[in-house]
mmCIF file of C-alpha atoms in Angstrom:
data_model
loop_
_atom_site.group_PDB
_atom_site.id
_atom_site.type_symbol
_atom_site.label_atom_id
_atom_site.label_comp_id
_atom_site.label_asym_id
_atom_site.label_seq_id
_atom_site.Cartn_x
_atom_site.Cartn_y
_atom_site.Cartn_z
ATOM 1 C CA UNK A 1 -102.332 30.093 -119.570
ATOM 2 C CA UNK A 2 -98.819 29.439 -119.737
ATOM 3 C CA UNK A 3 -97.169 26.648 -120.492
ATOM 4 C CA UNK A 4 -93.398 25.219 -119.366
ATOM 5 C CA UNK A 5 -91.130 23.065 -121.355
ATOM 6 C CA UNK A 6 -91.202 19.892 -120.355
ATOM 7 C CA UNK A 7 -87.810 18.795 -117.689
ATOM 8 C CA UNK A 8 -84.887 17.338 -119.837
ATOM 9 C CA UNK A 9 -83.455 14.134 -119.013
ATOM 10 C CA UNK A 10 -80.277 16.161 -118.487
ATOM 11 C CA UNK A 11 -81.520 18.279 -116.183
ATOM 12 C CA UNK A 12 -83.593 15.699 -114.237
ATOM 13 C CA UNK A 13 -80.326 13.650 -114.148
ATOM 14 C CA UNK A 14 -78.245 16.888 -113.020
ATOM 15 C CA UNK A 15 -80.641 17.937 -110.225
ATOM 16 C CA UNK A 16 -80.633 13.873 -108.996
ATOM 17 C CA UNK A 17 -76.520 14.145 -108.692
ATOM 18 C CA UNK A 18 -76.988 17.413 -107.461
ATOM 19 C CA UNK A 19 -79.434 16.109 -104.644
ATOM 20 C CA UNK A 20 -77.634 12.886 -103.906
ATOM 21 C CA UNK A 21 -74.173 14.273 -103.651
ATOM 22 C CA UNK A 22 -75.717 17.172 -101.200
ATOM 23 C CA UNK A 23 -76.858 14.486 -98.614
ATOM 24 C CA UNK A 24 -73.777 12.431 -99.134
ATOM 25 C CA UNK A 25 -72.153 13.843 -95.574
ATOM 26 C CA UNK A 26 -68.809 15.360 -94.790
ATOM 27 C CA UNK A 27 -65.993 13.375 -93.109
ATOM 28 C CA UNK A 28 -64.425 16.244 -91.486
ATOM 29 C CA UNK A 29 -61.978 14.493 -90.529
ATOM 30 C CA UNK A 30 -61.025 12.498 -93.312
ATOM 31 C CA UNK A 31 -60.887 15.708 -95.249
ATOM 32 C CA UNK A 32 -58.877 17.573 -93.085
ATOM 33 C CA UNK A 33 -56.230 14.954 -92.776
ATOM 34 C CA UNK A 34 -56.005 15.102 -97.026
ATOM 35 C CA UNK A 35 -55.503 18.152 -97.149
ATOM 36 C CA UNK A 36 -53.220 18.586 -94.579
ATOM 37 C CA UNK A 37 -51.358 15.869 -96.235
ATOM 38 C CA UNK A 38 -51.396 17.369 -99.877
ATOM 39 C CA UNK A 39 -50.130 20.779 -97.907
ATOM 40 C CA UNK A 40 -47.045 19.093 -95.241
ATOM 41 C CA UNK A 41 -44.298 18.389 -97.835
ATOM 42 C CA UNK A 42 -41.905 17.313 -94.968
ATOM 43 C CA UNK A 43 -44.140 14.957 -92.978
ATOM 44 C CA UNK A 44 -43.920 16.739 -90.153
ATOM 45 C CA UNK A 45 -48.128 16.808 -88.847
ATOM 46 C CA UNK A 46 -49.298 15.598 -86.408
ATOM 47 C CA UNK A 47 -52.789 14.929 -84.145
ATOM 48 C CA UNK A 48 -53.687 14.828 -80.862
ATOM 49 C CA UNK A 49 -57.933 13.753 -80.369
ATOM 50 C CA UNK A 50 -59.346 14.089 -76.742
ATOM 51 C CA UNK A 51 -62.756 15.033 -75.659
ATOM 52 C CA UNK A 52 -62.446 18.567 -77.039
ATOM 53 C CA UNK A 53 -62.243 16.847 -80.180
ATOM 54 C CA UNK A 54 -58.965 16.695 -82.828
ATOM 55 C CA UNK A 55 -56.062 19.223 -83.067
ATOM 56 C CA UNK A 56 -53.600 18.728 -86.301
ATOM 57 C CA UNK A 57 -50.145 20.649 -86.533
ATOM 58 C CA UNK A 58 -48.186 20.667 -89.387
ATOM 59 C CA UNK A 59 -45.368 22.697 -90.922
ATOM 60 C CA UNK A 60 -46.161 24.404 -94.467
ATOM 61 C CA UNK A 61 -43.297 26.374 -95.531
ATOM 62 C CA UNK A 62 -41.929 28.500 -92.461
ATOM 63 C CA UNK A 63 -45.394 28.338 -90.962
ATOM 64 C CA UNK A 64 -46.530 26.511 -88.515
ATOM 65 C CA UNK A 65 -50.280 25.550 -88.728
ATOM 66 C CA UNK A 66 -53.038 24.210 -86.267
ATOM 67 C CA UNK A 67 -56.239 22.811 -86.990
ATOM 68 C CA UNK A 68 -58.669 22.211 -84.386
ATOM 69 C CA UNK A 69 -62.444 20.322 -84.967
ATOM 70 C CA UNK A 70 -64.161 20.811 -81.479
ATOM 71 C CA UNK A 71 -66.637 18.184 -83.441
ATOM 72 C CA UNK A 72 -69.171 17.477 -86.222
ATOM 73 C CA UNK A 73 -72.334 18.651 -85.120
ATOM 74 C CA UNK A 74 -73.690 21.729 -86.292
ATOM 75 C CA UNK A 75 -72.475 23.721 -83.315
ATOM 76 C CA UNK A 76 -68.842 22.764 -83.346
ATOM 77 C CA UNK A 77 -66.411 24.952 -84.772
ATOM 78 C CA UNK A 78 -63.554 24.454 -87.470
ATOM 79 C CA UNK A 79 -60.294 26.739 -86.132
ATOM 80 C CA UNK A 80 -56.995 27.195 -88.467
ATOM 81 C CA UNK A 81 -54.618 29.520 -87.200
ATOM 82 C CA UNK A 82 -50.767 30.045 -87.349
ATOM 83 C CA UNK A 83 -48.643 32.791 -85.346
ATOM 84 C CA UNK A 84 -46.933 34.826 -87.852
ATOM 85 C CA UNK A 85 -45.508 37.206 -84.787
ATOM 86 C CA UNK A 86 -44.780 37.217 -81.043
ATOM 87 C CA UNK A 87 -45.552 40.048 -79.359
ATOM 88 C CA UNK A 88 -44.598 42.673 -77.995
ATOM 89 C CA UNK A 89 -43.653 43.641 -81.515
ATOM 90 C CA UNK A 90 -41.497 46.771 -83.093
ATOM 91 C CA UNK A 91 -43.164 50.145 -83.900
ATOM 92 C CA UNK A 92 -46.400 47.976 -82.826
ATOM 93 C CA UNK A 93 -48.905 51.252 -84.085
ATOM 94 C CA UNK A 94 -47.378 50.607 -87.753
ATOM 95 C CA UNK A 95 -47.988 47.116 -87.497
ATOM 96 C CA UNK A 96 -51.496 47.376 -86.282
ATOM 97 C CA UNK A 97 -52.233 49.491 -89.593
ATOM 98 C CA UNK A 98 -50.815 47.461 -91.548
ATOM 99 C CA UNK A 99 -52.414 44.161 -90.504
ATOM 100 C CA UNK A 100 -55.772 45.795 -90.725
ATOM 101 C CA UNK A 101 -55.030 47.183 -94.485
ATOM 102 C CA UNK A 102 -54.244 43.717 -94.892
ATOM 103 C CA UNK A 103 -57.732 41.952 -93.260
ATOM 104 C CA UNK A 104 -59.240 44.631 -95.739
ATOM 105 C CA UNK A 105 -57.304 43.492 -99.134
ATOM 106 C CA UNK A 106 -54.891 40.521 -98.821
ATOM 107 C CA UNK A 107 -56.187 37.888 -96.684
ATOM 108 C CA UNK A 108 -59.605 36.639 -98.239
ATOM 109 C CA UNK A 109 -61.507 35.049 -95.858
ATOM 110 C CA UNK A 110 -58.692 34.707 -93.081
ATOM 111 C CA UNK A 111 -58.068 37.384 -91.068
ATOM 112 C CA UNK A 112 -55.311 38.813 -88.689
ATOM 113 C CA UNK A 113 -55.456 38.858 -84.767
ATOM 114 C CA UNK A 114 -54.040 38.767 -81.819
ATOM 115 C CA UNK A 115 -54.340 35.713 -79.394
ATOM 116 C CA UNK A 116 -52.455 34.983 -76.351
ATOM 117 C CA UNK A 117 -49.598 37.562 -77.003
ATOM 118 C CA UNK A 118 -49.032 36.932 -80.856
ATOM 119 C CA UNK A 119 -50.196 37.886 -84.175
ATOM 120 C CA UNK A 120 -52.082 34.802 -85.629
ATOM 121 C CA UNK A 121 -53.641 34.565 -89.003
ATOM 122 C CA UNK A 122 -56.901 32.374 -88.681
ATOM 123 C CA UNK A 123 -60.003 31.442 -90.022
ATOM 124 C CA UNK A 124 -62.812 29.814 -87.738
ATOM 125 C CA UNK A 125 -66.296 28.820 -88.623
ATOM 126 C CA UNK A 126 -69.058 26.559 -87.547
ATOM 127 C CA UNK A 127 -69.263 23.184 -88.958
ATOM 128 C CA UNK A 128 -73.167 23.459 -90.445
ATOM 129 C CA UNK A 129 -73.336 22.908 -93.837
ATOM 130 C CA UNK A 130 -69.467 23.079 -94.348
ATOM 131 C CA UNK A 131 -68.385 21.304 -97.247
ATOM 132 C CA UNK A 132 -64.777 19.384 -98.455
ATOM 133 C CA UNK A 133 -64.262 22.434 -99.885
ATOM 134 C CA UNK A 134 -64.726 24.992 -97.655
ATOM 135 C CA UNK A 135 -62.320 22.751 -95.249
ATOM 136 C CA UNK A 136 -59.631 22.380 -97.988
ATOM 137 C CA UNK A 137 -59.989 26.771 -98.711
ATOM 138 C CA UNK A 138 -59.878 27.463 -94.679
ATOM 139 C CA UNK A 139 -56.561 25.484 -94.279
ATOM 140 C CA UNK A 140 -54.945 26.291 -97.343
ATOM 141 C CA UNK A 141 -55.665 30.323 -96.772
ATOM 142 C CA UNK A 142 -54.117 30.482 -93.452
ATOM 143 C CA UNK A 143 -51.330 28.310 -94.590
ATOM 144 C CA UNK A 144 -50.266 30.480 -97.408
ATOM 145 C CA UNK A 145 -51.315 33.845 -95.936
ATOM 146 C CA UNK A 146 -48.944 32.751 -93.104
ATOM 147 C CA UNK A 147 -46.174 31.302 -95.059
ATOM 148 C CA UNK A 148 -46.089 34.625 -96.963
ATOM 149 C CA UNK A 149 -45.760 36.941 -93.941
ATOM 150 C CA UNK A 150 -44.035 35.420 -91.141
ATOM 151 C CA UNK A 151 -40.769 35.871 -92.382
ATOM 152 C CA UNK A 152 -41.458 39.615 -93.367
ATOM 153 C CA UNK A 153 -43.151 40.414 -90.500
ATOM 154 C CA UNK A 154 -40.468 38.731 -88.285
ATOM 155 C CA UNK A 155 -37.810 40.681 -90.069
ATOM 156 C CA UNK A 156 -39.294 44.059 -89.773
ATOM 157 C CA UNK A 157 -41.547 43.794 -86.012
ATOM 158 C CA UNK A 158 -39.390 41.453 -83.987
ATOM 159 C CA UNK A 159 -38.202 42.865 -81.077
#
């Protein structure tokens, strides 16, 4: 027969935050507007909400970034993406290498693509269980993966 220690008032007190701050829900949209706001030095964002839910732009560095909420339901979808490149692009085989060696080591969990004739950096995800974190990560990723490569990849790809 074995016996286990008795729960510690810490660790009863722990798992109650624990549980409580779990099924405190996420204002998506609260969120999204702080951090867009802690990212958007120059004021420049702005939102447009219609029945296909919100879409924020905002300027971070030379990027230009979009966030789009379809909703808040399980099923609706978080979307940050920013162009980094027009195309038709430059020696467009190099690039194609080179944004997937990228995907593979530089862009955590953004990625590269190509979306209405342009090189995007996004990140898109379902809303279920997403947390103020999570929404704060996806937004700042793309914005910094962008800031960091538009210029480059401008310099080197634009036609």
């Amino acid at each position: 027969m074995t016996t286990q220690a008795p729960e510690t008032m810490e660790n009863l007190t722990q798992a109650a935050v624990d549980e409580a701050i779990e099924a405190i829900p996420v204002n998506h949209v609260d969120v999204i507007e702080t951090v867009i706001d802690s990212l958007d030095s120059d004021n420049t964002a702005m939102v447009n909400q219609s029945n296909n839910g919100h879409l924020w732009k905002f300027k971070y560095g030379s990027a230009e970034v979009f966030v789009q909420l379809t909703g808040v339901s399980d099923e609706d979808t978080l979307t940050v993406w920013s162009v980094v490149l027009p195309l038709p692009a430059k020696n467009e085989a190099q690039l194609m290498k080179k944004l997937l060696e990228m995907n593979w080591q530089e862009t955590v969990e953004a990625r590269f693509a190509i979306a209405e004739s342009q090189v995007v950096v996004l990140v898109s995800r379902s809303v279920a269980d997403m947390s103020a974190g999570e929404i704060s990560r996806a937004v700042t990723i793309v914005a910094t993966v962008a800031d960091n490569n538009d210029d480059a990849f401008q310099a080197e790809y634009s036609m």
